[in-house]
C-alpha cells in the first residue's frame, strides 16, 4: 500500500537526514496554548522554524529571483521521496508543524493552481487515509506560488476535523446521492464542506463553485482558496475556505501592534502558527476573531454563492 511506503520514507529520512531528525525531535518541545471559544477551540503553536514560510516574500519579482526549492535540482540531496502516479512526489517536510508533515510537489515546475487538480488531491487523500491533504492558493499561503504542490499532515491534529464530526457549527445546504454540502456558521471563519463518496460529483460541485467564485475575484490568477481534504471508508471530506485577503493588518503593523501571522490552511483548520514567541504570548481570542474576519469571505456572501449552485 502507498501508506506503507510513506511510513518507510519517514523512518528512513529521520534516520538519515540530520535536518529532519533534529526538527522532528524538537517538535515535541514546541509550545502550544489553547484559546477556548466555548464550544470549539483554537490551538496556537510557537514554531520558530516556520518563519521562512510565514514571512516568505511571494511577489513575482522575489519568486523569479530565487531558485525554486520544490524543483528536484534544487532539493537537498538527502531528501528522498515516494512517487505518486508519476506526477507527484511525496517528501518529508523538514520544517514540520505536524508530527507527520509532508510536502507533495508536482514533478513539473508549473504554477500553483487548483483548477483541474482537485481530483488529484482527492486521489492523494484516498491513497493516504492517515493524512489530511491541504492546498494553499498562490496568493493565500503558498510559499512556492510558481510550483504546483500540496502538503499533508497526520489526521487528528486540526480541530476542524473533530468539529465537523461533532456537527455543532454546520448546517446542511444540500444532500444528493454521493454529495452533501454543509455550511459552517458561528465558527469565526466561513467554510463550505463537501462530503461524499462520488468523486466525480464532488469535483463537479467544486468546479461550479470555483467558476462562480472566480467571477468575484477577476484580477486574481485564481480565486483565493485554502482547501483541506481527507478520506475514510465513508468517502471524502473537503473543507473549502474562501479568502478575501492574504495577510491581515496585524502582519504589517509595527512594534507591539504587530502579530506575525500569515494565515493559511492549517491556521484556518484551527492550529495557528506563530514563528515569534512574543506573538505566541500575546495573541488573544479577540485577535484571532479579528484576523479571521479580515482574511475570510463573509458568511452571507458564501451562502449566496452556494445558493446559486445547488
Ligand atoms: Zn519548481
Coordinates of C-alpha atoms and ligand atoms in Angstrom, one line a residue:
X1 CA 0.0 0.0 0.0
X2 CA 1.1 3.6 -0.6
X3 CA 0.7 4.4 3.1
X4 CA 3.3 1.8 3.9
X5 CA 5.7 3.5 1.5
X6 CA 5.2 6.8 3.3
X7 CA 5.8 5.2 6.7
X8 CA 9.0 3.7 5.4
X9 CA 10.1 7.0 3.9
X10 CA 9.6 8.7 7.3
X11 CA 11.6 6.1 9.2
X12 CA 14.4 6.3 6.7
X13 CA 14.5 10.1 6.4
X14 CA 14.5 10.6 10.2
X15 CA 17.5 8.2 10.5
X16 CA 19.5 9.5 7.5
X17 CA 18.7 13.2 7.2
X18 CA 20.1 15.3 10.0
X19 CA 17.9 18.4 9.5
X20 CA 14.7 16.3 9.5
X21 CA 15.9 14.3 12.5
X22 CA 16.6 17.4 14.6
X23 CA 13.5 19.3 13.6
X24 CA 11.1 16.4 14.2
X25 CA 12.7 15.7 17.6
X26 CA 12.3 19.4 18.6
X27 CA 8.7 19.3 17.6
X28 CA 7.9 17.5 20.9
X29 CA 9.1 20.6 22.7
X30 CA 7.2 23.4 20.8
X31 CA 5.0 25.4 23.0
X32 CA 1.2 25.2 22.4
X33 CA -1.6 27.0 24.0
X34 CA -5.4 26.6 23.7
X35 CA -7.8 29.5 23.0
X36 CA -11.2 28.5 24.3
X37 CA -14.2 29.8 22.3
X38 CA -16.8 28.0 24.3
X39 CA -17.9 25.1 22.1
X40 CA -14.7 25.0 20.0
X41 CA -11.0 25.6 20.5
X42 CA -8.2 27.0 18.5
X43 CA -4.6 26.0 19.2
X44 CA -1.7 28.3 19.0
X45 CA 1.7 26.8 18.2
X46 CA 5.0 28.7 18.7
X47 CA 7.2 27.4 16.0
X48 CA 10.3 29.5 15.1
X49 CA 11.3 27.2 12.2
X50 CA 8.2 28.3 10.3
X51 CA 9.4 31.9 10.0
X52 CA 10.7 31.3 6.4
X53 CA 7.2 30.2 5.5
X54 CA 5.1 32.8 7.4
X55 CA 7.3 35.8 6.3
X56 CA 8.0 34.4 2.8
X57 CA 8.2 37.0 0.0
X58 CA 5.8 35.8 -2.6
X59 CA 5.7 38.7 -5.0
X60 CA 6.6 37.8 -8.6
X61 CA 10.0 39.6 -8.5
X62 CA 11.2 37.8 -5.4
X63 CA 9.9 34.5 -6.7
X64 CA 11.6 35.0 -10.1
X65 CA 14.9 35.7 -8.5
X66 CA 15.2 32.7 -6.2
X67 CA 15.9 29.1 -7.1
X68 CA 12.7 27.1 -6.7
X69 CA 13.0 24.9 -3.6
X70 CA 10.5 22.4 -4.9
X71 CA 12.3 21.6 -8.1
X72 CA 14.3 18.4 -8.0
X73 CA 17.6 20.1 -9.0
X74 CA 17.4 22.4 -6.0
X75 CA 16.2 20.0 -3.3
X76 CA 18.7 18.9 -0.7
X77 CA 20.5 15.7 -1.8
X78 CA 19.4 13.9 1.5
X79 CA 15.8 14.5 0.7
X80 CA 14.2 11.3 -0.7
X81 CA 10.7 10.8 -1.9
X82 CA 7.9 8.4 -2.9
X83 CA 6.5 8.9 -6.4
X84 CA 2.7 9.1 -6.7
X85 CA 1.1 8.3 -10.0
X86 CA 4.1 9.5 -12.0
X87 CA 3.0 13.1 -11.4
X88 CA 3.8 14.0 -7.8
X89 CA 6.5 13.1 -5.3
X90 CA 5.8 12.8 -1.6
X91 CA 8.6 14.4 0.5
X92 CA 9.1 14.7 4.3
X93 CA 8.8 18.4 5.2
X94 CA 11.9 19.3 7.1
X95 CA 10.2 22.2 8.9
X96 CA 7.2 20.4 10.5
X97 CA 4.0 21.7 12.1
X98 CA 2.6 18.1 12.4
X99 CA 4.3 15.0 13.8
X100 CA 4.0 13.7 10.3
X101 CA 4.2 16.6 7.8
X102 CA 4.7 16.0 4.0
X103 CA 5.2 18.3 1.0
X104 CA 3.9 16.9 -2.3
X105 CA 5.2 18.8 -5.3
X106 CA 4.4 18.1 -8.9
X107 CA 7.2 16.7 -11.0
X108 CA 6.8 19.7 -13.2
X109 CA 7.6 23.3 -12.4
X110 CA 4.1 24.6 -13.2
X111 CA 2.1 27.3 -11.5
X112 CA 0.2 26.6 -8.2
X113 CA -3.4 26.2 -9.4
X114 CA -6.3 24.1 -8.1
X115 CA -8.3 24.2 -11.3
X116 CA -8.1 20.7 -12.8
X117 CA -6.2 19.4 -9.8
X118 CA -8.8 18.8 -7.2
X119 CA -9.3 15.3 -8.5
X120 CA -5.6 14.6 -7.9
X121 CA -5.9 16.0 -4.4
X122 CA -8.7 13.6 -3.7
X123 CA -6.7 10.7 -5.1
X124 CA -3.9 11.6 -2.8
X125 CA -6.3 11.7 0.2
X126 CA -7.6 8.2 -0.8
X127 CA -4.1 6.8 -1.1
X128 CA -3.1 8.3 2.3
X129 CA -6.0 7.7 4.6
X130 CA -4.0 8.7 7.7
X131 CA -3.5 12.2 6.4
X132 CA -5.2 15.5 5.7
X133 CA -4.1 16.8 2.4
X134 CA -4.1 20.6 2.1
X135 CA -3.8 23.2 -0.6
X136 CA -2.8 26.8 -0.2
X137 CA -3.6 29.1 -3.2
X138 CA -0.9 31.1 -4.9
X139 CA -2.0 34.3 -3.2
X140 CA -3.1 32.9 0.2
X141 CA -0.4 30.9 1.8
X142 CA 1.6 29.0 -0.8
X143 CA 5.3 29.9 -0.3
X144 CA 6.0 28.5 -3.8
X145 CA 3.2 30.0 -6.0
X146 CA 5.2 29.1 -9.1
X147 CA 5.3 25.3 -8.4
X148 CA 2.2 23.2 -8.0
X149 CA 2.2 21.4 -4.7
X150 CA 0.1 20.1 -1.8
X151 CA 1.0 19.4 1.8
X152 CA -0.2 16.7 4.1
X153 CA -0.3 16.3 7.9
X154 CA -1.4 13.5 10.1
X155 CA -5.1 13.3 10.9
X156 CA -6.4 14.2 14.4
X157 CA -4.3 17.3 14.9
X158 CA -6.5 20.1 13.5
X159 CA -9.7 21.0 15.5
X160 CA -11.7 21.4 12.3
X161 CA -11.8 17.6 11.8
X162 CA -13.4 16.9 15.1
X163 CA -15.6 20.0 15.0
X164 CA -17.0 18.7 11.7
X165 CA -17.7 15.3 13.2
X166 CA -19.4 16.9 16.2
X167 CA -21.6 18.9 13.8
X168 CA -22.3 21.8 16.1
X169 CA -21.4 24.5 13.6
X170 CA -22.6 23.0 10.3
X171 CA -25.9 23.1 8.6
X172 CA -26.8 21.0 5.6
X173 CA -27.3 23.1 2.4
X174 CA -27.9 20.2 0.0
X175 CA -28.0 16.4 0.0
X176 CA -27.9 14.3 -3.1
X177 CA -26.6 10.8 -3.6
X178 CA -22.9 10.9 -3.3
X179 CA -22.6 14.5 -2.3
X180 CA -23.6 16.6 0.7
X181 CA -22.9 20.3 1.1
X182 CA -22.5 21.8 4.5
X183 CA -22.1 25.4 5.5
X184 CA -20.4 26.4 8.8
X185 CA -21.8 29.1 11.0
X186 CA -20.7 30.8 14.2
X187 CA -17.2 29.4 13.7
X188 CA -15.2 32.7 13.1
X189 CA -14.3 31.7 9.6
X190 CA -16.8 30.8 6.9
X191 CA -16.2 27.3 5.4
X192 CA -18.2 25.2 3.0
X193 CA -17.7 21.4 3.4
X194 CA -18.3 18.9 0.6
X195 CA -18.8 15.3 1.9
X196 CA -19.4 12.2 -0.1
X197 CA -18.3 9.1 -1.9
X198 CA -18.8 10.1 -5.5
X199 CA -15.5 11.7 -6.6
X200 CA -16.8 12.9 -10.0
X201 CA -19.8 14.7 -8.4
X202 CA -17.6 16.2 -5.7
X203 CA -15.3 17.6 -8.4
X204 CA -18.2 18.8 -10.4
X205 CA -19.7 20.7 -7.4
X206 CA -16.3 22.2 -6.8
X207 CA -15.9 23.3 -10.4
X208 CA -19.3 25.1 -10.3
X209 CA -18.2 26.9 -7.1
X210 CA -14.8 27.7 -8.5
X211 CA -16.3 29.3 -11.6
X212 CA -18.8 31.4 -9.5
X213 CA -16.1 32.4 -7.0
X214 CA -13.6 33.4 -9.8
X215 CA -16.2 36.0 -11.0
X216 CA -15.9 37.7 -7.7
X217 CA -12.1 38.0 -7.9
X218 CA -11.5 38.6 -11.6
X219 CA -8.0 40.2 -11.2
X220 CA -6.6 37.1 -9.4
X221 CA -4.7 34.2 -11.0
X222 CA -7.4 32.1 -9.3
X223 CA -9.9 32.9 -6.6
X224 CA -8.2 32.8 -3.2
X225 CA -8.8 29.4 -1.6
X226 CA -7.4 27.2 1.2
X227 CA -8.6 23.6 1.0
X228 CA -8.3 20.6 3.4
X229 CA -9.3 17.2 2.2
X230 CA -9.3 13.7 3.8
X231 CA -10.7 10.3 3.1
X232 CA -12.1 7.4 5.1
X233 CA -14.3 4.4 4.3
X234 CA -17.3 6.7 4.1
X235 CA -15.7 8.8 1.4
X236 CA -14.2 12.3 1.2
X237 CA -14.5 15.4 3.4
X238 CA -13.4 18.6 1.6
X239 CA -13.3 21.8 3.6
X240 CA -13.3 24.8 1.2
X241 CA -12.1 28.1 2.9
X242 CA -12.5 31.0 0.5
X243 CA -10.4 34.1 1.2
X244 CA -10.6 37.8 0.5
X245 CA -7.2 38.8 1.9
X246 CA -3.7 37.3 2.1
X247 CA -2.3 38.8 5.3
X248 CA -4.2 40.8 8.0
X249 CA -3.3 44.3 9.1
X250 CA -1.6 42.9 12.2
X251 CA 1.1 41.4 9.9
X252 CA 2.1 44.8 8.7
X253 CA 1.7 46.7 12.0
X254 CA 4.7 48.0 13.9
X255 CA 6.2 47.4 17.4
X256 CA 3.7 46.0 19.9
X257 CA 0.8 46.0 17.5
X258 CA 2.5 43.6 15.1
X259 CA 1.5 39.9 15.1
X260 CA 3.5 38.0 12.5
X261 CA 0.7 35.6 11.4
X262 CA 0.1 34.7 7.8
X263 CA -3.0 32.5 7.8
X264 CA -3.2 29.5 5.5
X265 CA -4.9 26.1 5.6
X266 CA -3.6 24.9 8.9
X267 CA -4.3 28.1 10.8
X268 CA -7.8 28.2 9.5
X269 CA -8.1 24.5 10.3
X270 CA -7.6 25.6 13.9
X271 CA -3.9 25.5 14.6
X272 CA -2.4 29.0 14.5
X273 CA 1.3 29.1 13.9
X274 CA 3.3 32.0 15.4
X275 CA 7.0 32.0 14.5
X276 CA 7.8 34.6 17.2
X277 CA 7.4 33.9 20.9
X278 CA 6.1 37.4 21.7
X279 CA 3.2 36.9 19.3
X280 CA 2.5 33.4 20.8
X281 CA 2.3 35.0 24.3
X282 CA 0.3 38.0 23.2
X283 CA -2.3 36.7 20.8
X284 CA -5.8 36.6 22.2
X285 CA -9.3 35.4 21.3
X286 CA -10.1 38.8 20.0
X287 CA -7.0 39.0 17.8
X288 CA -7.9 35.6 16.2
X289 CA -11.5 36.6 15.6
X290 CA -10.4 39.9 14.1
X291 CA -7.7 38.2 11.9
X292 CA -10.1 35.6 10.6
X293 CA -12.7 38.2 9.9
X294 CA -10.2 40.2 7.8
X295 CA -9.0 37.3 5.7
X296 CA -12.1 35.1 5.2
X297 CA -15.1 35.6 3.0
X298 CA -18.3 36.8 4.7
X299 CA -20.7 34.0 5.7
X300 CA -23.6 35.6 3.9
X301 CA -21.6 36.0 0.7
X302 CA -20.6 32.4 0.7
X303 CA -24.1 31.3 1.5
X304 CA -25.4 33.2 -1.6
X305 CA -22.6 31.8 -3.7
X306 CA -23.7 28.3 -2.9
X307 CA -27.4 29.0 -3.2
X308 CA -26.7 29.8 -6.9
X309 CA -25.1 26.4 -7.3
X310 CA -27.4 23.9 -5.6
Ligands
LIG1 ZN1 9.9 24.4 -9.1

